[in-house]
């Protein structure tokens, strides 16, 4: 990150704080007044010009004022932000609303609270379930090249997937393939099956290996979908955020991302591998749908082990000093509630 002298840091901090509050480009006169520095508007303009050259701020259209860039927000969050802890009365109230309960109800409550407190979208990733292990596999022919795959797990759950194959299989072949998979791989998870089946399929007729491989890949996808989910609350709050609602095409893409799950799940899973609060600003998420948004997340634990994450999704112009402690304390209180005995 580029080094800034204390004067430039203070002016950048002031500019971003004013922009977050007012949502309007900040001019040199306003910056001179709010920063408390005895500087002429001309001097402030020179500093702003330097900050713009470094990529921290930009001038929208023909406005004389400046607004922060994603890089500016990143420097602000990492180096200039002072986070105020939540008042004890607020913490006690939150604690009262996240008492030990059924895990799914707790997830719903935490997601709703995050949304309610920030007026953005609140999200809670549920703990991943234990590895799905198979008890039995069956194939049923639906049409010439379409086969219904039925997976019965050791927990008694049933998963159905439709396979499209290059050729038609006879009933006898489907029975043979199902019997082989059940006999050799019952009691194993799909990750283990995938590793073992590569070698074992070499010993099978090649025309049967296509069916076996398709079944294992479909089963693995089904197991992964089943093992991870999240609770999202307050996404309609984003319709009231001027920075986002002014671009309806982008907002539609964002709502599609919420529906699809996979991309957002991968981003939120990163919080499970890091300490404390993580902040993804704009394209740092690697998801084009989150351009113009920030995601603030933190992992939560069950008996000392990180099992999921909580987060807030909102515009890059958010009050980070307020949102960060809300996400942090919600993760801690959820950890306490889930780890309590009983």
mmCIF file of C-alpha atoms in Angstrom:
data_model
loop_
_atom_site.group_PDB
_atom_site.id
_atom_site.type_symbol
_atom_site.label_atom_id
_atom_site.label_comp_id
_atom_site.label_asym_id
_atom_site.label_seq_id
_atom_site.Cartn_x
_atom_site.Cartn_y
_atom_site.Cartn_z
ATOM 1 C CA UNK A 1 0.000 0.000 0.000
ATOM 2 C CA UNK A 2 1.287 3.491 -0.870
ATOM 3 C CA UNK A 3 2.648 5.601 1.990
ATOM 4 C CA UNK A 4 0.805 8.822 2.755
ATOM 5 C CA UNK A 5 2.045 11.644 4.977
ATOM 6 C CA UNK A 6 -0.135 12.441 8.033
ATOM 7 C CA UNK A 7 -1.720 15.497 6.368
ATOM 8 C CA UNK A 8 -2.774 13.499 3.299
ATOM 9 C CA UNK A 9 -4.093 10.714 5.543
ATOM 10 C CA UNK A 10 -6.222 13.134 7.552
ATOM 11 C CA UNK A 11 -7.646 14.770 4.412
ATOM 12 C CA UNK A 12 -8.430 11.348 2.862
ATOM 13 C CA UNK A 13 -10.047 10.194 6.114
ATOM 14 C CA UNK A 14 -12.136 13.370 6.304
ATOM 15 C CA UNK A 15 -13.188 13.120 2.670
ATOM 16 C CA UNK A 16 -14.326 9.500 3.018
ATOM 17 C CA UNK A 17 -16.175 10.165 6.279
ATOM 18 C CA UNK A 18 -18.010 13.133 4.747
ATOM 19 C CA UNK A 19 -18.881 11.150 1.619
ATOM 20 C CA UNK A 20 -20.203 8.207 3.652
ATOM 21 C CA UNK A 21 -22.476 10.555 5.620
ATOM 22 C CA UNK A 22 -23.633 12.858 2.812
ATOM 23 C CA UNK A 23 -23.279 10.797 -0.381
ATOM 24 C CA UNK A 24 -22.126 13.886 -2.309
ATOM 25 C CA UNK A 25 -18.698 14.639 -3.841
ATOM 26 C CA UNK A 26 -16.555 16.557 -1.344
ATOM 27 C CA UNK A 27 -14.949 19.813 -2.477
ATOM 28 C CA UNK A 28 -11.705 21.402 -1.272
ATOM 29 C CA UNK A 29 -13.445 24.136 0.766
ATOM 30 C CA UNK A 30 -15.580 21.628 2.667
ATOM 31 C CA UNK A 31 -12.534 19.435 3.206
ATOM 32 C CA UNK A 32 -10.523 22.355 4.556
ATOM 33 C CA UNK A 33 -13.339 23.213 6.961
ATOM 34 C CA UNK A 34 -14.098 19.683 8.233
ATOM 35 C CA UNK A 35 -10.486 18.508 8.542
ATOM 36 C CA UNK A 36 -9.629 21.164 11.151
ATOM 37 C CA UNK A 37 -6.340 21.858 9.364
ATOM 38 C CA UNK A 38 -5.282 25.462 8.769
ATOM 39 C CA UNK A 39 -4.858 24.965 5.036
ATOM 40 C CA UNK A 40 -5.848 27.102 2.087
ATOM 41 C CA UNK A 41 -8.280 25.591 -0.444
ATOM 42 C CA UNK A 42 -5.408 25.722 -2.988
ATOM 43 C CA UNK A 43 -3.205 23.533 -0.764
ATOM 44 C CA UNK A 44 -6.090 21.125 -0.214
ATOM 45 C CA UNK A 45 -6.636 20.968 -3.983
ATOM 46 C CA UNK A 46 -2.980 20.017 -4.468
ATOM 47 C CA UNK A 47 -3.249 17.201 -1.918
ATOM 48 C CA UNK A 48 -6.494 15.984 -3.518
ATOM 49 C CA UNK A 49 -4.784 15.990 -6.895
ATOM 50 C CA UNK A 50 -2.016 13.785 -5.459
ATOM 51 C CA UNK A 51 -4.569 11.431 -3.869
ATOM 52 C CA UNK A 52 -6.399 11.181 -7.187
ATOM 53 C CA UNK A 53 -3.150 10.376 -9.002
ATOM 54 C CA UNK A 54 -2.508 7.579 -6.484
ATOM 55 C CA UNK A 55 -5.963 6.146 -7.184
ATOM 56 C CA UNK A 56 -7.514 6.804 -3.755
ATOM 57 C CA UNK A 57 -10.158 9.269 -4.942
ATOM 58 C CA UNK A 58 -11.784 10.214 -8.232
ATOM 59 C CA UNK A 59 -13.788 13.072 -9.674
ATOM 60 C CA UNK A 60 -17.225 12.020 -10.940
ATOM 61 C CA UNK A 61 -18.223 13.645 -14.235
ATOM 62 C CA UNK A 62 -17.718 17.418 -14.139
ATOM 63 C CA UNK A 63 -18.067 17.786 -10.367
ATOM 64 C CA UNK A 64 -15.461 19.880 -8.571
ATOM 65 C CA UNK A 65 -15.630 17.478 -5.638
ATOM 66 C CA UNK A 66 -14.091 14.032 -5.198
ATOM 67 C CA UNK A 67 -15.379 10.645 -4.059
ATOM 68 C CA UNK A 68 -13.430 7.615 -2.772
ATOM 69 C CA UNK A 69 -12.436 4.717 -5.034
ATOM 70 C CA UNK A 70 -12.395 1.063 -3.911
ATOM 71 C CA UNK A 71 -8.645 1.514 -3.268
ATOM 72 C CA UNK A 72 -9.402 4.578 -1.143
ATOM 73 C CA UNK A 73 -11.950 2.647 0.923
ATOM 74 C CA UNK A 74 -9.432 -0.185 1.351
ATOM 75 C CA UNK A 75 -6.752 2.193 2.692
ATOM 76 C CA UNK A 76 -9.372 3.851 4.915
ATOM 77 C CA UNK A 77 -10.556 0.521 6.366
ATOM 78 C CA UNK A 78 -7.026 -0.852 6.864
ATOM 79 C CA UNK A 79 -5.210 2.249 8.142
ATOM 80 C CA UNK A 80 -7.504 5.138 9.073
ATOM 81 C CA UNK A 81 -10.713 3.702 10.492
ATOM 82 C CA UNK A 82 -11.476 3.962 14.196
ATOM 83 C CA UNK A 83 -14.056 1.357 15.148
ATOM 84 C CA UNK A 84 -16.226 2.183 18.137
ATOM 85 C CA UNK A 85 -17.314 -0.830 20.225
ATOM 86 C CA UNK A 86 -21.069 -1.307 20.561
ATOM 87 C CA UNK A 87 -22.636 0.154 23.686
ATOM 88 C CA UNK A 88 -23.136 -2.421 26.447
ATOM 89 C CA UNK A 89 -26.908 -1.872 26.414
ATOM 90 C CA UNK A 90 -26.997 -2.797 22.707
ATOM 91 C CA UNK A 91 -24.793 -5.852 23.329
ATOM 92 C CA UNK A 92 -27.087 -7.036 26.161
ATOM 93 C CA UNK A 93 -30.123 -6.624 23.910
ATOM 94 C CA UNK A 94 -28.442 -8.622 21.133
ATOM 95 C CA UNK A 95 -27.431 -11.303 23.598
ATOM 96 C CA UNK A 96 -31.047 -11.588 24.714
ATOM 97 C CA UNK A 97 -32.134 -12.171 21.112
ATOM 98 C CA UNK A 98 -29.479 -14.839 20.453
ATOM 99 C CA UNK A 99 -30.129 -17.247 23.284
ATOM 100 C CA UNK A 100 -29.387 -20.999 22.930
ATOM 101 C CA UNK A 101 -32.091 -22.460 20.708
ATOM 102 C CA UNK A 102 -32.443 -24.788 17.747
ATOM 103 C CA UNK A 103 -29.474 -24.016 15.438
ATOM 104 C CA UNK A 104 -31.667 -23.184 12.423
ATOM 105 C CA UNK A 105 -33.755 -20.723 14.440
ATOM 106 C CA UNK A 106 -30.547 -19.111 15.703
ATOM 107 C CA UNK A 107 -29.282 -18.711 12.119
ATOM 108 C CA UNK A 108 -32.555 -17.040 11.125
ATOM 109 C CA UNK A 109 -32.447 -14.721 14.153
ATOM 110 C CA UNK A 110 -28.814 -13.731 13.564
ATOM 111 C CA UNK A 111 -29.411 -13.013 9.877
ATOM 112 C CA UNK A 112 -32.489 -10.924 10.685
ATOM 113 C CA UNK A 113 -30.618 -8.966 13.387
ATOM 114 C CA UNK A 114 -27.705 -8.163 11.056
ATOM 115 C CA UNK A 115 -30.157 -6.839 8.493
ATOM 116 C CA UNK A 116 -32.219 -4.901 11.008
ATOM 117 C CA UNK A 117 -29.214 -3.241 12.687
ATOM 118 C CA UNK A 118 -27.421 -2.228 9.472
ATOM 119 C CA UNK A 119 -30.391 -1.762 7.091
ATOM 120 C CA UNK A 120 -28.484 -3.811 4.524
ATOM 121 C CA UNK A 121 -28.648 -7.544 3.707
ATOM 122 C CA UNK A 122 -27.688 -9.887 6.543
ATOM 123 C CA UNK A 123 -26.364 -13.376 5.807
ATOM 124 C CA UNK A 124 -25.479 -16.374 7.972
ATOM 125 C CA UNK A 125 -23.800 -19.459 6.529
ATOM 126 C CA UNK A 126 -25.075 -22.577 8.285
ATOM 127 C CA UNK A 127 -22.531 -25.120 9.543
ATOM 128 C CA UNK A 128 -21.701 -27.708 6.927
ATOM 129 C CA UNK A 129 -23.269 -31.063 7.598
ATOM 130 C CA UNK A 130 -21.173 -34.145 8.133
ATOM 131 C CA UNK A 131 -19.935 -35.858 4.984
ATOM 132 C CA UNK A 132 -22.788 -37.553 3.152
ATOM 133 C CA UNK A 133 -22.159 -41.313 2.958
ATOM 134 C CA UNK A 134 -24.047 -43.622 0.645
ATOM 135 C CA UNK A 135 -26.012 -46.686 1.650
ATOM 136 C CA UNK A 136 -27.466 -47.576 -1.726
ATOM 137 C CA UNK A 137 -27.506 -46.385 -5.336
ATOM 138 C CA UNK A 138 -30.160 -47.147 -7.951
ATOM 139 C CA UNK A 139 -30.622 -46.248 -11.618
ATOM 140 C CA UNK A 140 -33.982 -45.988 -13.395
ATOM 141 C CA UNK A 141 -34.241 -45.466 -17.144
ATOM 142 C CA UNK A 142 -36.476 -42.473 -17.988
ATOM 143 C CA UNK A 143 -35.943 -42.178 -21.740
ATOM 144 C CA UNK A 144 -33.362 -43.219 -24.297
ATOM 145 C CA UNK A 145 -30.474 -41.145 -22.885
ATOM 146 C CA UNK A 146 -31.924 -39.967 -19.576
ATOM 147 C CA UNK A 147 -31.440 -41.903 -16.353
ATOM 148 C CA UNK A 148 -32.728 -41.148 -12.866
ATOM 149 C CA UNK A 149 -29.998 -41.575 -10.252
ATOM 150 C CA UNK A 150 -31.335 -42.351 -6.746
ATOM 151 C CA UNK A 151 -28.920 -42.011 -3.825
ATOM 152 C CA UNK A 152 -29.916 -43.269 -0.382
ATOM 153 C CA UNK A 153 -27.555 -42.015 2.360
ATOM 154 C CA UNK A 154 -26.610 -43.748 5.609
ATOM 155 C CA UNK A 155 -28.654 -41.035 7.372
ATOM 156 C CA UNK A 156 -31.736 -42.145 5.432
ATOM 157 C CA UNK A 157 -31.920 -39.101 3.136
ATOM 158 C CA UNK A 158 -32.802 -39.651 -0.518
ATOM 159 C CA UNK A 159 -31.276 -37.588 -3.345
ATOM 160 C CA UNK A 160 -32.457 -37.725 -6.962
ATOM 161 C CA UNK A 161 -30.471 -36.551 -9.992
ATOM 162 C CA UNK A 162 -31.119 -36.895 -13.724
ATOM 163 C CA UNK A 163 -28.143 -38.071 -15.795
ATOM 164 C CA UNK A 164 -27.824 -37.427 -19.547
ATOM 165 C CA UNK A 165 -25.698 -40.161 -21.131
ATOM 166 C CA UNK A 166 -24.153 -40.549 -24.573
ATOM 167 C CA UNK A 167 -25.923 -43.838 -25.185
ATOM 168 C CA UNK A 168 -28.907 -45.760 -23.887
ATOM 169 C CA UNK A 169 -28.367 -48.398 -21.195
ATOM 170 C CA UNK A 170 -30.415 -51.563 -20.816
ATOM 171 C CA UNK A 171 -32.211 -52.399 -17.573
ATOM 172 C CA UNK A 172 -29.699 -55.196 -16.957
ATOM 173 C CA UNK A 173 -26.762 -52.784 -17.332
ATOM 174 C CA UNK A 174 -28.359 -50.305 -14.917
ATOM 175 C CA UNK A 175 -28.920 -53.034 -12.336
ATOM 176 C CA UNK A 176 -25.317 -54.217 -12.762
ATOM 177 C CA UNK A 177 -23.887 -50.693 -12.359
ATOM 178 C CA UNK A 178 -26.037 -49.945 -9.307
ATOM 179 C CA UNK A 179 -25.082 -53.241 -7.670
ATOM 180 C CA UNK A 180 -21.374 -52.586 -8.322
ATOM 181 C CA UNK A 181 -21.459 -49.086 -6.810
ATOM 182 C CA UNK A 182 -23.505 -50.156 -3.792
ATOM 183 C CA UNK A 183 -21.382 -53.254 -3.109
ATOM 184 C CA UNK A 184 -17.999 -51.546 -3.444
ATOM 185 C CA UNK A 185 -18.697 -48.086 -2.029
ATOM 186 C CA UNK A 186 -21.469 -48.339 0.590
ATOM 187 C CA UNK A 187 -20.481 -46.411 3.725
ATOM 188 C CA UNK A 188 -18.133 -44.043 1.896
ATOM 189 C CA UNK A 189 -18.458 -40.335 1.076
ATOM 190 C CA UNK A 190 -18.335 -39.171 -2.534
ATOM 191 C CA UNK A 191 -14.869 -37.646 -2.170
ATOM 192 C CA UNK A 192 -13.523 -41.068 -1.164
ATOM 193 C CA UNK A 193 -15.501 -42.756 -3.934
ATOM 194 C CA UNK A 194 -14.104 -40.363 -6.567
ATOM 195 C CA UNK A 195 -10.539 -41.070 -5.477
ATOM 196 C CA UNK A 196 -10.997 -44.841 -5.537
ATOM 197 C CA UNK A 197 -13.158 -45.167 -8.604
ATOM 198 C CA UNK A 198 -10.546 -43.755 -10.994
ATOM 199 C CA UNK A 199 -8.400 -46.845 -10.506
ATOM 200 C CA UNK A 200 -11.227 -49.347 -10.271
ATOM 201 C CA UNK A 201 -12.980 -48.137 -13.423
ATOM 202 C CA UNK A 202 -9.964 -49.101 -15.491
ATOM 203 C CA UNK A 203 -10.870 -52.720 -14.767
ATOM 204 C CA UNK A 204 -14.482 -52.223 -15.954
ATOM 205 C CA UNK A 205 -15.779 -52.127 -19.496
ATOM 206 C CA UNK A 206 -15.250 -48.615 -20.838
ATOM 207 C CA UNK A 207 -18.906 -48.290 -21.907
ATOM 208 C CA UNK A 208 -19.950 -48.704 -18.237
ATOM 209 C CA UNK A 209 -17.409 -46.228 -16.869
ATOM 210 C CA UNK A 210 -19.265 -43.246 -18.383
ATOM 211 C CA UNK A 211 -22.362 -44.097 -16.360
ATOM 212 C CA UNK A 212 -20.390 -44.713 -13.157
ATOM 213 C CA UNK A 213 -18.414 -41.482 -13.468
ATOM 214 C CA UNK A 214 -21.561 -39.435 -14.219
ATOM 215 C CA UNK A 215 -23.255 -40.944 -11.165
ATOM 216 C CA UNK A 216 -20.335 -40.123 -8.855
ATOM 217 C CA UNK A 217 -20.002 -36.524 -10.139
ATOM 218 C CA UNK A 218 -23.756 -35.923 -9.816
ATOM 219 C CA UNK A 219 -23.777 -37.479 -6.353
ATOM 220 C CA UNK A 220 -20.852 -35.343 -5.246
ATOM 221 C CA UNK A 221 -22.574 -32.162 -6.497
ATOM 222 C CA UNK A 222 -25.768 -33.148 -4.677
ATOM 223 C CA UNK A 223 -23.838 -33.810 -1.461
ATOM 224 C CA UNK A 224 -22.080 -30.430 -1.647
ATOM 225 C CA UNK A 225 -25.353 -28.568 -2.239
ATOM 226 C CA UNK A 226 -26.948 -30.396 0.650
ATOM 227 C CA UNK A 227 -24.055 -29.738 3.025
ATOM 228 C CA UNK A 228 -23.931 -25.958 2.703
ATOM 229 C CA UNK A 229 -26.610 -23.322 2.832
ATOM 230 C CA UNK A 230 -27.130 -19.799 4.072
ATOM 231 C CA UNK A 231 -29.906 -17.668 5.474
ATOM 232 C CA UNK A 232 -30.291 -14.257 3.818
ATOM 233 C CA UNK A 233 -32.421 -11.478 5.315
ATOM 234 C CA UNK A 234 -33.226 -7.929 4.291
ATOM 235 C CA UNK A 235 -31.990 -8.115 0.698
ATOM 236 C CA UNK A 236 -34.898 -5.812 -0.216
ATOM 237 C CA UNK A 237 -33.190 -3.131 1.939
ATOM 238 C CA UNK A 238 -30.726 -2.785 -0.936
ATOM 239 C CA UNK A 239 -33.546 -1.473 -3.129
ATOM 240 C CA UNK A 240 -33.591 1.604 -0.868
ATOM 241 C CA UNK A 241 -29.827 2.218 -1.148
ATOM 242 C CA UNK A 242 -29.438 5.033 -3.654
ATOM 243 C CA UNK A 243 -25.931 3.964 -4.710
ATOM 244 C CA UNK A 244 -27.288 0.568 -5.789
ATOM 245 C CA UNK A 245 -30.863 1.321 -6.870
ATOM 246 C CA UNK A 246 -29.641 3.889 -9.413
ATOM 247 C CA UNK A 247 -28.346 0.961 -11.498
ATOM 248 C CA UNK A 248 -31.185 -1.555 -11.773
ATOM 249 C CA UNK A 249 -29.281 -3.846 -14.166
ATOM 250 C CA UNK A 250 -26.518 -4.285 -11.585
ATOM 251 C CA UNK A 251 -29.067 -4.754 -8.814
ATOM 252 C CA UNK A 252 -30.739 -7.537 -10.818
ATOM 253 C CA UNK A 253 -27.370 -9.268 -11.178
ATOM 254 C CA UNK A 254 -26.869 -8.982 -7.421
ATOM 255 C CA UNK A 255 -30.236 -10.621 -6.712
ATOM 256 C CA UNK A 256 -29.380 -13.410 -9.181
ATOM 257 C CA UNK A 257 -26.190 -14.013 -7.175
ATOM 258 C CA UNK A 258 -28.297 -14.378 -4.016
ATOM 259 C CA UNK A 259 -30.451 -17.005 -5.739
ATOM 260 C CA UNK A 260 -27.579 -19.029 -7.177
ATOM 261 C CA UNK A 261 -25.764 -19.432 -3.825
ATOM 262 C CA UNK A 262 -22.533 -20.999 -5.114
ATOM 263 C CA UNK A 263 -20.455 -17.854 -5.763
ATOM 264 C CA UNK A 264 -21.487 -16.142 -2.549
ATOM 265 C CA UNK A 265 -20.907 -19.354 -0.571
ATOM 266 C CA UNK A 266 -17.321 -19.535 -1.835
ATOM 267 C CA UNK A 267 -16.692 -15.933 -0.785
ATOM 268 C CA UNK A 268 -18.258 -16.389 2.652
ATOM 269 C CA UNK A 269 -16.321 -19.624 3.168
ATOM 270 C CA UNK A 270 -13.100 -17.564 3.088
ATOM 271 C CA UNK A 271 -14.134 -16.136 6.465
ATOM 272 C CA UNK A 272 -13.942 -19.617 7.951
ATOM 273 C CA UNK A 273 -10.217 -19.696 7.210
ATOM 274 C CA UNK A 274 -9.298 -16.293 8.642
ATOM 275 C CA UNK A 275 -9.257 -14.614 12.039
ATOM 276 C CA UNK A 276 -11.622 -11.792 12.941
ATOM 277 C CA UNK A 277 -13.628 -9.582 10.621
ATOM 278 C CA UNK A 278 -12.930 -9.746 6.870
ATOM 279 C CA UNK A 279 -13.923 -6.951 4.494
ATOM 280 C CA UNK A 280 -14.240 -7.411 0.716
ATOM 281 C CA UNK A 281 -14.596 -4.109 -1.138
ATOM 282 C CA UNK A 282 -15.891 -4.010 -4.718
ATOM 283 C CA UNK A 283 -14.066 -6.351 -7.077
ATOM 284 C CA UNK A 284 -11.905 -7.774 -4.249
ATOM 285 C CA UNK A 285 -14.642 -10.404 -3.892
ATOM 286 C CA UNK A 286 -13.842 -11.780 -7.343
ATOM 287 C CA UNK A 287 -17.569 -11.634 -8.137
ATOM 288 C CA UNK A 288 -18.584 -9.077 -10.772
ATOM 289 C CA UNK A 289 -22.102 -8.896 -9.290
ATOM 290 C CA UNK A 290 -20.610 -7.354 -6.112
ATOM 291 C CA UNK A 291 -18.975 -4.462 -7.932
ATOM 292 C CA UNK A 292 -20.091 -1.373 -6.012
ATOM 293 C CA UNK A 293 -20.766 -3.471 -2.898
ATOM 294 C CA UNK A 294 -18.840 -4.366 0.221
ATOM 295 C CA UNK A 295 -19.148 -7.599 2.176
ATOM 296 C CA UNK A 296 -18.218 -7.544 5.873
ATOM 297 C CA UNK A 297 -17.948 -11.029 7.370
ATOM 298 C CA UNK A 298 -16.725 -12.895 10.449
ATOM 299 C CA UNK A 299 -16.521 -16.584 11.275
ATOM 300 C CA UNK A 300 -18.422 -18.115 14.195
ATOM 301 C CA UNK A 301 -17.494 -21.158 16.237
ATOM 302 C CA UNK A 302 -19.051 -24.167 17.884
ATOM 303 C CA UNK A 303 -16.988 -25.320 20.860
ATOM 304 C CA UNK A 304 -13.851 -23.616 19.581
ATOM 305 C CA UNK A 305 -14.060 -24.731 15.937
ATOM 306 C CA UNK A 306 -15.049 -22.268 13.167
ATOM 307 C CA UNK A 307 -18.051 -23.819 11.394
ATOM 308 C CA UNK A 308 -19.697 -20.956 9.500
ATOM 309 C CA UNK A 309 -19.788 -17.205 9.017
ATOM 310 C CA UNK A 310 -22.040 -14.189 9.417
ATOM 311 C CA UNK A 311 -21.960 -11.132 7.214
ATOM 312 C CA UNK A 312 -23.488 -7.949 5.877
ATOM 313 C CA UNK A 313 -23.759 -7.061 2.181
ATOM 314 C CA UNK A 314 -24.220 -3.395 1.350
ATOM 315 C CA UNK A 315 -22.856 -0.564 -0.795
ATOM 316 C CA UNK A 316 -19.172 0.406 -0.666
ATOM 317 C CA UNK A 317 -20.432 3.687 0.831
ATOM 318 C CA UNK A 318 -21.328 2.192 4.201
ATOM 319 C CA UNK A 319 -20.520 3.290 7.743
ATOM 320 C CA UNK A 320 -17.771 0.700 8.297
ATOM 321 C CA UNK A 321 -17.129 1.947 11.840
ATOM 322 C CA UNK A 322 -20.715 0.939 12.698
ATOM 323 C CA UNK A 323 -21.107 -2.220 10.586
ATOM 324 C CA UNK A 324 -17.825 -3.918 11.602
ATOM 325 C CA UNK A 325 -18.606 -4.120 15.364
ATOM 326 C CA UNK A 326 -22.170 -5.317 14.606
ATOM 327 C CA UNK A 327 -20.827 -8.207 12.498
ATOM 328 C CA UNK A 328 -18.095 -8.965 15.041
ATOM 329 C CA UNK A 329 -20.370 -9.103 18.094
ATOM 330 C CA UNK A 330 -23.068 -11.076 16.233
ATOM 331 C CA UNK A 331 -20.468 -13.732 15.330
ATOM 332 C CA UNK A 332 -19.292 -13.896 18.961
ATOM 333 C CA UNK A 333 -22.804 -14.099 20.411
ATOM 334 C CA UNK A 334 -23.798 -16.771 17.872
ATOM 335 C CA UNK A 335 -20.693 -18.756 18.869
ATOM 336 C CA UNK A 336 -21.666 -18.524 22.530
ATOM 337 C CA UNK A 337 -25.282 -19.516 21.881
ATOM 338 C CA UNK A 338 -24.333 -22.527 19.732
ATOM 339 C CA UNK A 339 -21.566 -23.686 22.070
ATOM 340 C CA UNK A 340 -23.668 -23.582 25.231
ATOM 341 C CA UNK A 341 -24.518 -27.005 26.640
ATOM 342 C CA UNK A 342 -28.030 -28.249 26.207
#
